Amino acid sequence: MSKFEVKVIGGKPPKRPEGAFKRLRRRIGGAITAVLLRPSIVVLAGLSGFVVMIGTPHVGWDYQCRHAMRGFGTCESVSWCAYYGIQGRRVVRPEIGARCQLVTFLPPDWNKLIEGVLG
């Protein structure tokens, strides 16, 4: 049997394994630079966050007063308000003494969305 002698000349020493903190910092930094370089992603993320947290715009159209109205009086307290918007017709029951708003933001109806996807 013959023996071989191997020598590495001019090679770089092996790198130390990267720690979990450095990997996390590198990934977060990469995500931040990707977001800053693509403004459409920022706009889309802001818009989707707004829809999830605050809701979509709806216009008030129908309502029913809690008390009988005579003539052209104003309704001081409503039983329900119907709003029309991106999510379709939504009926909201406000607190006693509250009025319907002309324009409002209603959060998504997650039950209806899940039923539409799964059912």
GROMACS .gro file of C-alpha atoms in nm:
model
  119
    1MET     CA    1   0.000   0.000   0.000
    2SER     CA    2   0.113   0.347  -0.074
    3LYS     CA    3   0.057   0.649   0.139
    4PHE     CA    4  -0.043   0.990   0.010
    5GLU     CA    5   0.038   1.320   0.170
    6VAL     CA    6  -0.213   1.600   0.100
    7LYS     CA    7  -0.128   1.966   0.159
    8VAL     CA    8  -0.360   2.260   0.101
    9ILE     CA    9  -0.182   2.566  -0.023
   10GLY     CA   10  -0.347   2.910  -0.019
   11GLY     CA   11  -0.684   2.786   0.101
   12LYS     CA   12  -0.902   2.982   0.339
   13PRO     CA   13  -0.953   2.848   0.688
   14PRO     CA   14  -1.300   2.700   0.750
   15LYS     CA   15  -1.568   2.942   0.869
   16ARG     CA   16  -1.710   2.915   1.213
   17PRO     CA   17  -2.075   2.810   1.213
   18GLU     CA   18  -2.312   3.105   1.212
   19GLY     CA   19  -2.503   3.157   1.537
   20ALA     CA   20  -2.880   3.175   1.566
   21PHE     CA   21  -2.870   3.547   1.648
   22LYS     CA   22  -2.664   3.629   1.340
   23ARG     CA   23  -2.896   3.423   1.116
   24LEU     CA   24  -3.201   3.601   1.257
   25ARG     CA   25  -3.039   3.943   1.216
   26ARG     CA   26  -2.941   3.861   0.856
   27ARG     CA   27  -3.294   3.745   0.769
   28ILE     CA   28  -3.460   4.049   0.926
   29GLY     CA   29  -3.214   4.278   0.750
   30GLY     CA   30  -3.284   4.105   0.418
   31ALA     CA   31  -3.660   4.141   0.468
   32ILE     CA   32  -3.627   4.511   0.553
   33THR     CA   33  -3.414   4.583   0.247
   34ALA     CA   34  -3.655   4.387   0.025
   35VAL     CA   35  -3.950   4.587   0.159
   36LEU     CA   36  -3.770   4.919   0.121
   37LEU     CA   37  -3.668   4.837  -0.235
   38ARG     CA   38  -4.023   4.743  -0.335
   39PRO     CA   39  -4.270   5.020  -0.241
   40SER     CA   40  -4.563   4.823  -0.383
   41ILE     CA   41  -4.512   4.564  -0.107
   42VAL     CA   42  -4.528   4.840   0.154
   43VAL     CA   43  -4.851   4.977   0.007
   44LEU     CA   44  -5.007   4.630  -0.018
   45ALA     CA   45  -4.908   4.544   0.340
   46GLY     CA   46  -5.046   4.876   0.468
   47LEU     CA   47  -5.371   4.834   0.279
   48SER     CA   48  -5.424   4.478   0.398
   49GLY     CA   49  -5.342   4.580   0.756
   50PHE     CA   50  -5.594   4.864   0.733
   51VAL     CA   51  -5.865   4.630   0.604
   52VAL     CA   52  -5.798   4.370   0.875
   53MET     CA   53  -5.770   4.613   1.167
   54ILE     CA   54  -6.016   4.891   1.075
   55GLY     CA   55  -6.233   4.758   0.795
   56THR     CA   56  -6.373   4.851   0.457
   57PRO     CA   57  -6.581   5.161   0.376
   58HIS     CA   58  -6.961   5.128   0.377
   59VAL     CA   59  -7.239   5.378   0.314
   60GLY     CA   60  -7.543   5.391   0.540
   61TRP     CA   61  -7.873   5.354   0.362
   62ASP     CA   62  -8.153   5.196   0.566
   63TYR     CA   63  -8.235   5.223   0.934
   64GLN     CA   64  -8.521   5.162   1.174
   65CYS     CA   65  -8.601   5.390   1.468
   66ARG     CA   66  -8.664   5.248   1.814
   67HIS     CA   67  -8.962   5.480   1.857
   68ALA     CA   68  -9.245   5.586   1.628
   69MET     CA   69  -9.174   5.897   1.420
   70ARG     CA   70  -9.439   6.149   1.321
   71GLY     CA   71  -9.386   6.376   1.028
   72PHE     CA   72  -9.031   6.465   0.932
   73GLY     CA   73  -8.880   6.430   1.280
   74THR     CA   74  -8.531   6.307   1.344
   75CYS     CA   75  -8.456   5.961   1.472
   76GLU     CA   76  -8.273   5.992   1.804
   77SER     CA   77  -8.215   5.620   1.862
   78VAL     CA   78  -8.207   5.345   1.599
   79SER     CA   79  -8.282   4.976   1.627
   80TRP     CA   80  -8.058   4.874   1.335
   81CYS     CA   81  -7.860   5.033   1.052
   82ALA     CA   82  -7.802   4.876   0.710
   83TYR     CA   83  -7.477   4.964   0.535
   84TYR     CA   84  -7.378   4.882   0.176
   85GLY     CA   85  -7.020   4.848   0.063
   86ILE     CA   86  -6.748   4.613  -0.057
   87GLN     CA   87  -6.868   4.333   0.170
   88GLY     CA   88  -7.228   4.370   0.053
   89ARG     CA   89  -7.519   4.460   0.281
   90ARG     CA   90  -7.429   4.456   0.650
   91VAL     CA   91  -7.681   4.512   0.930
   92VAL     CA   92  -7.537   4.667   1.246
   93ARG     CA   93  -7.719   4.704   1.577
   94PRO     CA   94  -7.576   5.015   1.747
   95GLU     CA   95  -7.592   5.091   2.117
   96ILE     CA   96  -7.904   5.253   2.261
   97GLY     CA   97  -7.907   5.625   2.188
   98ALA     CA   98  -7.671   5.596   1.890
   99ARG     CA   99  -7.747   5.707   1.536
  100CYS     CA  100  -7.653   5.561   1.201
  101GLN     CA  101  -7.354   5.713   1.027
  102LEU     CA  102  -7.355   5.813   0.664
  103VAL     CA  103  -7.011   5.655   0.597
  104THR     CA  104  -6.844   5.404   0.827
  105PHE     CA  105  -6.568   5.144   0.823
  106LEU     CA  106  -6.684   4.793   0.910
  107PRO     CA  107  -6.438   4.512   0.989
  108PRO     CA  108  -6.453   4.200   0.772
  109ASP     CA  109  -6.717   3.941   0.857
  110TRP     CA  110  -6.480   3.647   0.905
  111ASN     CA  111  -6.763   3.395   0.951
  112LYS     CA  112  -6.912   3.478   0.612
  113LEU     CA  113  -6.569   3.471   0.448
  114ILE     CA  114  -6.486   3.129   0.596
  115GLU     CA  115  -6.828   2.993   0.495
  116GLY     CA  116  -6.770   3.120   0.140
  117VAL     CA  117  -6.431   2.950   0.118
  118LEU     CA  118  -6.514   2.622   0.291
  119GLY     CA  119  -6.882   2.584   0.202
   0.00000   0.00000   0.00000
